[in-house]
mmCIF file of C-alpha atoms in Angstrom:
data_model
loop_
_atom_site.group_PDB
_atom_site.id
_atom_site.type_symbol
_atom_site.label_atom_id
_atom_site.label_comp_id
_atom_site.label_asym_id
_atom_site.label_seq_id
_atom_site.Cartn_x
_atom_site.Cartn_y
_atom_site.Cartn_z
ATOM 1 C CA GLY A 1 93.457 107.193 113.173
ATOM 2 C CA LYS A 2 91.149 104.482 113.655
ATOM 3 C CA ILE A 3 92.375 100.948 115.328
ATOM 4 C CA LEU A 4 90.927 97.268 113.975
ATOM 5 C CA VAL A 5 92.892 93.975 116.414
ATOM 6 C CA GLY A 6 92.081 90.816 115.881
ATOM 7 C CA GLY A 7 93.114 87.675 117.506
ATOM 8 C CA GLN A 8 91.167 84.740 120.186
ATOM 9 C CA PHE A 9 89.219 87.106 122.108
ATOM 10 C CA SER A 10 85.544 88.295 122.914
ATOM 11 C CA ALA A 11 83.810 91.304 121.921
ATOM 12 C CA GLN A 12 81.318 90.880 124.997
ATOM 13 C CA GLY A 13 84.831 92.249 126.634
ATOM 14 C CA TRP A 14 83.766 95.726 125.970
ATOM 15 C CA GLU A 15 81.374 96.705 128.877
ATOM 16 C CA GLU A 16 79.751 99.198 125.299
ATOM 17 C CA GLU A 17 77.734 96.124 124.108
ATOM 18 C CA PRO A 18 78.209 92.969 126.199
ATOM 19 C CA GLY A 19 76.404 89.645 124.312
ATOM 20 C CA GLU A 20 75.828 92.420 121.371
ATOM 21 C CA LEU A 21 78.547 92.247 119.183
ATOM 22 C CA GLY A 22 80.977 89.367 117.063
ATOM 23 C CA ASN A 23 83.489 87.697 118.104
ATOM 24 C CA PHE A 24 87.888 88.111 117.364
ATOM 25 C CA ILE A 25 87.529 91.514 114.979
ATOM 26 C CA ALA A 26 86.717 94.830 116.267
ATOM 27 C CA ARG A 27 87.575 98.054 115.625
ATOM 28 C CA LEU A 28 87.659 101.058 118.008
ATOM 29 C CA ASN A 29 87.346 104.563 117.488
ATOM 30 C CA THR A 30 90.735 106.162 117.805
ATOM 31 C CA ASP A 31 89.997 106.805 121.633
ATOM 32 C CA GLY A 32 90.392 103.468 122.664
ATOM 33 C CA MET A 33 86.359 103.052 122.839
ATOM 34 C CA LEU A 34 84.484 100.191 120.566
ATOM 35 C CA ASP A 35 83.066 101.602 117.161
ATOM 36 C CA THR A 36 79.477 99.626 117.408
ATOM 37 C CA GLY A 37 79.441 100.303 113.571
ATOM 38 C CA PHE A 38 81.454 97.596 112.963
ATOM 39 C CA THR A 39 80.890 94.019 113.464
ATOM 40 C CA PRO A 40 81.587 91.218 110.751
ATOM 41 C CA SER A 41 80.590 88.167 111.889
ATOM 42 C CA VAL A 42 83.819 85.357 112.356
ATOM 43 C CA ASP A 43 83.695 82.238 113.273
ATOM 44 C CA ASN A 44 87.731 81.449 115.107
ATOM 45 C CA PHE A 45 90.594 83.211 115.558
ATOM 46 C CA VAL A 46 91.663 86.000 113.548
ATOM 47 C CA TYR A 47 95.648 86.088 113.428
ATOM 48 C CA SER A 48 96.834 88.829 110.882
ATOM 49 C CA MET A 49 94.714 91.946 109.168
ATOM 50 C CA THR A 50 95.711 94.127 105.847
ATOM 51 C CA VAL A 51 93.888 96.834 105.372
ATOM 52 C CA GLN A 52 94.229 97.950 101.480
ATOM 53 C CA ALA A 53 94.564 101.853 100.037
ATOM 54 C CA ASP A 54 90.537 100.676 99.151
ATOM 55 C CA GLY A 55 90.245 100.852 102.157
ATOM 56 C CA ARG A 56 89.211 97.056 102.419
ATOM 57 C CA ILE A 57 90.767 94.468 104.274
ATOM 58 C CA LEU A 58 91.939 91.179 104.664
ATOM 59 C CA ILE A 59 91.926 88.661 107.332
ATOM 60 C CA GLY A 60 93.613 86.155 108.048
ATOM 61 C CA GLY A 61 93.454 83.630 111.085
ATOM 62 C CA SER A 62 91.537 79.659 111.395
ATOM 63 C CA PHE A 63 88.233 80.790 110.405
ATOM 64 C CA GLY A 64 85.675 78.906 108.332
ATOM 65 C CA VAL A 65 82.828 81.372 108.310
ATOM 66 C CA VAL A 66 82.796 85.006 107.453
ATOM 67 C CA GLY A 67 79.290 87.378 107.083
ATOM 68 C CA PRO A 68 76.949 84.477 106.013
ATOM 69 C CA ALA A 69 79.771 82.271 104.242
ATOM 70 C CA ALA A 70 82.360 79.853 104.061
ATOM 71 C CA HIS A 71 85.874 81.994 103.507
ATOM 72 C CA GLN A 72 88.630 79.125 104.725
ATOM 73 C CA GLY A 73 91.794 80.544 106.472
ATOM 74 C CA ILE A 74 92.014 84.335 104.161
ATOM 75 C CA ALA A 75 88.661 86.573 103.440
ATOM 76 C CA ARG A 76 88.073 90.668 102.828
ATOM 77 C CA LEU A 77 86.060 93.011 104.569
ATOM 78 C CA ASN A 78 85.000 95.444 103.077
ATOM 79 C CA ALA A 79 85.204 98.911 105.282
ATOM 80 C CA ASP A 80 82.140 99.029 106.940
ATOM 81 C CA GLY A 81 83.036 95.769 108.067
ATOM 82 C CA THR A 82 80.848 93.703 105.661
ATOM 83 C CA GLU A 83 81.831 90.441 103.530
ATOM 84 C CA ASP A 84 83.569 91.761 100.533
ATOM 85 C CA THR A 85 81.513 89.009 98.613
ATOM 86 C CA GLY A 86 83.342 88.799 95.780
ATOM 87 C CA PHE A 87 86.377 87.510 96.603
ATOM 88 C CA ASN A 88 87.027 83.843 97.570
ATOM 89 C CA ALA A 89 90.760 82.567 98.288
ATOM 90 C CA SER A 90 90.818 79.548 101.374
ATOM 91 C CA ALA A 91 93.603 78.672 103.031
ATOM 92 C CA ASN A 92 92.841 74.311 104.050
ATOM 93 C CA GLY A 93 95.138 75.697 106.958
ATOM 94 C CA LEU A 94 95.967 78.517 109.519
ATOM 95 C CA VAL A 95 97.257 81.622 107.474
ATOM 96 C CA ALA A 96 98.833 83.701 110.025
ATOM 97 C CA SER A 97 100.321 86.819 108.313
ATOM 98 C CA ILE A 98 99.385 88.621 105.334
ATOM 99 C CA ALA A 99 102.095 91.060 103.712
ATOM 100 C CA LEU A 100 100.201 93.879 100.931
ATOM 101 C CA GLN A 101 102.452 94.026 97.513
ATOM 102 C CA ALA A 102 102.740 97.752 96.032
ATOM 103 C CA ASP A 103 100.677 96.223 92.662
ATOM 104 C CA GLY A 104 98.244 94.522 95.603
ATOM 105 C CA LYS A 105 99.016 90.881 95.028
ATOM 106 C CA ILE A 106 98.559 89.147 98.269
ATOM 107 C CA LEU A 107 101.453 87.626 100.277
ATOM 108 C CA LEU A 108 100.206 84.856 102.468
ATOM 109 C CA GLY A 109 102.406 83.137 104.962
ATOM 110 C CA GLY A 110 100.436 80.225 107.923
ATOM 111 C CA GLY A 111 100.781 76.975 108.432
ATOM 112 C CA PHE A 112 97.857 76.062 105.065
ATOM 113 C CA THR A 113 99.698 72.950 102.799
ATOM 114 C CA SER A 114 98.076 74.619 99.723
ATOM 115 C CA ILE A 115 95.245 77.368 98.007
ATOM 116 C CA ASN A 116 92.002 77.550 96.264
ATOM 117 C CA GLY A 117 93.500 73.756 96.286
ATOM 118 C CA VAL A 118 96.698 73.973 94.692
ATOM 119 C CA PRO A 119 99.689 72.908 96.103
ATOM 120 C CA ARG A 120 100.756 76.124 97.981
ATOM 121 C CA ASN A 121 103.323 74.412 101.160
ATOM 122 C CA ARG A 122 103.152 77.255 103.981
ATOM 123 C CA VAL A 123 103.860 79.916 101.802
ATOM 124 C CA ALA A 124 101.373 81.776 99.182
ATOM 125 C CA ARG A 125 100.811 84.674 96.847
ATOM 126 C CA LEU A 126 97.177 85.732 95.487
ATOM 127 C CA ASN A 127 96.529 88.536 92.401
ATOM 128 C CA PRO A 128 94.213 91.454 93.710
ATOM 129 C CA ASP A 129 90.962 89.320 92.872
ATOM 130 C CA GLY A 130 92.107 86.016 95.042
ATOM 131 C CA THR A 131 92.236 84.449 92.609
ATOM 132 C CA LEU A 132 96.661 82.582 93.164
ATOM 133 C CA ASP A 133 99.480 83.684 91.707
ATOM 134 C CA ALA A 134 100.614 80.702 90.120
ATOM 135 C CA GLY A 135 104.362 81.626 89.443
ATOM 136 C CA PHE A 136 104.834 81.480 92.535
ATOM 137 C CA ASP A 137 105.481 78.674 94.966
ATOM 138 C CA PRO A 138 108.605 78.722 97.335
ATOM 139 C CA ALA A 139 107.351 75.914 99.733
ATOM 140 C CA ALA A 140 108.467 76.064 102.628
ATOM 141 C CA ASP A 141 109.161 72.276 104.974
ATOM 142 C CA ASN A 142 107.119 73.808 107.792
ATOM 143 C CA TRP A 143 104.959 77.092 109.220
ATOM 144 C CA VAL A 144 105.964 80.579 108.692
ATOM 145 C CA PHE A 145 104.672 83.027 111.079
ATOM 146 C CA SER A 146 105.469 85.850 109.378
ATOM 147 C CA VAL A 147 105.529 88.124 106.201
ATOM 148 C CA ALA A 148 107.521 91.208 105.543
ATOM 149 C CA LEU A 149 107.990 93.291 102.446
ATOM 150 C CA GLN A 150 111.425 95.649 101.808
ATOM 151 C CA ALA A 151 110.895 98.930 99.684
ATOM 152 C CA ASP A 152 112.827 97.008 96.644
ATOM 153 C CA GLY A 153 109.706 94.225 97.383
ATOM 154 C CA ILE A 154 111.621 91.971 98.551
ATOM 155 C CA ILE A 155 110.482 88.721 101.036
ATOM 156 C CA LEU A 156 110.775 88.427 103.855
ATOM 157 C CA LEU A 157 110.101 84.692 106.312
ATOM 158 C CA GLU A 158 109.933 84.200 109.792
ATOM 159 C CA ALA A 159 108.806 80.392 111.336
ATOM 160 C CA ASP A 160 110.077 77.439 111.996
ATOM 161 C CA PHE A 161 111.035 76.585 108.406
ATOM 162 C CA THR A 162 113.724 74.938 108.179
ATOM 163 C CA ALA A 163 114.368 74.770 104.375
ATOM 164 C CA ILE A 164 113.312 76.301 101.190
ATOM 165 C CA GLY A 165 112.138 75.301 98.198
ATOM 166 C CA GLY A 166 114.242 72.439 99.698
ATOM 167 C CA VAL A 167 117.029 74.398 99.938
ATOM 168 C CA THR A 168 118.015 74.493 103.667
ATOM 169 C CA ARG A 169 116.659 78.177 105.643
ATOM 170 C CA ASN A 170 116.516 77.852 109.775
ATOM 171 C CA ARG A 171 114.196 79.910 110.625
ATOM 172 C CA ILE A 172 114.442 82.915 108.049
ATOM 173 C CA ALA A 173 114.999 83.416 104.940
ATOM 174 C CA ARG A 174 114.581 85.944 102.303
ATOM 175 C CA LEU A 175 112.669 85.934 98.561
ATOM 176 C CA ASN A 176 112.923 87.140 95.812
ATOM 177 C CA ALA A 177 109.598 88.838 93.562
ATOM 178 C CA ASP A 178 109.946 85.845 92.251
ATOM 179 C CA GLY A 179 109.441 83.543 95.019
ATOM 180 C CA THR A 180 113.211 82.152 94.341
ATOM 181 C CA LEU A 181 115.494 81.722 97.368
ATOM 182 C CA ASP A 182 118.147 84.863 97.842
ATOM 183 C CA PRO A 183 121.234 82.610 97.852
ATOM 184 C CA GLY A 184 123.240 84.751 99.481
ATOM 185 C CA PHE A 185 120.873 85.442 103.370
ATOM 186 C CA ALA A 186 121.482 83.046 105.066
ATOM 187 C CA PRO A 187 121.395 84.201 109.378
ATOM 188 C CA GLU A 188 119.826 81.061 110.354
ATOM 189 C CA ALA A 189 118.265 80.874 113.436
ATOM 190 C CA ASP A 190 118.702 78.424 115.946
ATOM 191 C CA ASN A 191 114.915 78.060 117.479
ATOM 192 C CA SER A 192 111.190 79.812 116.397
ATOM 193 C CA VAL A 193 111.137 82.967 114.401
ATOM 194 C CA ARG A 194 108.028 84.116 115.314
ATOM 195 C CA ASN A 195 108.042 87.832 113.891
ATOM 196 C CA LEU A 196 109.529 90.653 111.676
ATOM 197 C CA ALA A 197 109.888 94.172 112.054
ATOM 198 C CA ILE A 198 111.343 96.201 109.204
ATOM 199 C CA GLN A 199 113.758 99.901 109.941
ATOM 200 C CA ALA A 200 113.109 102.846 108.010
ATOM 201 C CA ASP A 201 116.381 102.885 107.183
ATOM 202 C CA GLY A 202 115.979 98.383 106.411
ATOM 203 C CA LYS A 203 117.428 96.719 109.834
ATOM 204 C CA VAL A 204 115.350 93.945 110.343
ATOM 205 C CA LEU A 205 114.009 92.933 113.667
ATOM 206 C CA VAL A 206 113.341 89.215 114.419
ATOM 207 C CA ALA A 207 111.946 88.146 118.019
ATOM 208 C CA GLY A 208 111.392 84.414 118.903
ATOM 209 C CA PHE A 209 112.034 81.660 121.061
ATOM 210 C CA PHE A 210 116.237 81.681 119.616
ATOM 211 C CA THR A 211 118.760 81.986 121.427
ATOM 212 C CA GLU A 212 121.891 82.264 118.795
ATOM 213 C CA VAL A 213 121.591 84.237 115.104
ATOM 214 C CA GLY A 214 124.124 84.264 112.781
ATOM 215 C CA GLY A 215 126.143 82.498 114.705
ATOM 216 C CA ALA A 216 126.330 84.693 117.577
ATOM 217 C CA ALA A 217 124.240 84.357 120.806
ATOM 218 C CA ARG A 218 120.990 86.366 120.564
ATOM 219 C CA HIS A 219 117.994 85.498 123.836
ATOM 220 C CA TYR A 220 114.952 85.806 122.019
ATOM 221 C CA MET A 221 115.527 89.298 119.986
ATOM 222 C CA ALA A 222 118.119 90.856 117.329
ATOM 223 C CA ARG A 223 118.511 92.750 114.993
ATOM 224 C CA LEU A 224 120.008 92.900 111.562
ATOM 225 C CA GLU A 225 121.798 95.172 109.145
ATOM 226 C CA ASN A 226 121.081 95.630 105.303
ATOM 227 C CA ASP A 227 124.587 95.361 103.996
ATOM 228 C CA ALA A 228 123.753 96.629 100.174
ATOM 229 C CA ALA A 229 127.414 95.968 99.568
ATOM 230 C CA ALA A 230 127.681 91.461 100.441
ATOM 231 C CA GLY A 231 123.474 91.296 99.280
ATOM 232 C CA SER A 232 122.806 89.918 103.138
ATOM 233 C CA LEU A 233 122.442 90.676 106.450
ATOM 234 C CA ALA A 234 124.266 90.298 108.954
ATOM 235 C CA VAL A 235 123.555 90.512 112.834
ATOM 236 C CA THR A 236 124.917 93.360 114.248
ATOM 237 C CA SER A 237 122.459 93.564 117.936
#
């Protein structure tokens, strides 16, 4: 029931222990008070967090150091906030979004162009141990701000890109589980999409700077309906 928070804040903003706690990441007790026993050391912004089934915490951002060691853009913490020294993935740019698959593999989206020294344009997948999934390489031509998984393992991407794998996709795209582009899904937004959420019924909420999605006027927020028969999503609200 505790609450993890990450961002650009300084922990000095909490009055319980001013100046004594690390920045950019914290944990709250269920009553909203600071968990003073959780003090991971991170040297820059944390933009995304995901908790594994074993309680370990994946974090992504613009940091370069976690604990005493170098961890560029992506790291894993133990449940108590200490560095997981066995996880050594690295990104050469910002990791803005993390999604965890049912098989333990880790999806990343952001502004990076390489992972673990291997070219990967803004979207990548790691094996559970942090090594690169070599067979997954969709390649976006611009930033990926949000990555999410449908219940069936299909992957949704939202951001500033206009192409995935060389195929036109304006800011919204869907990938098959192997990373190949879903050819039947192209709702098209006219400006950046910054976030998404998948409802229990499969409908997808998207938010950003757009004023049109799928040819319909939608100012900054829209909902896409999962149309199983057509294998695509249609704008409904």
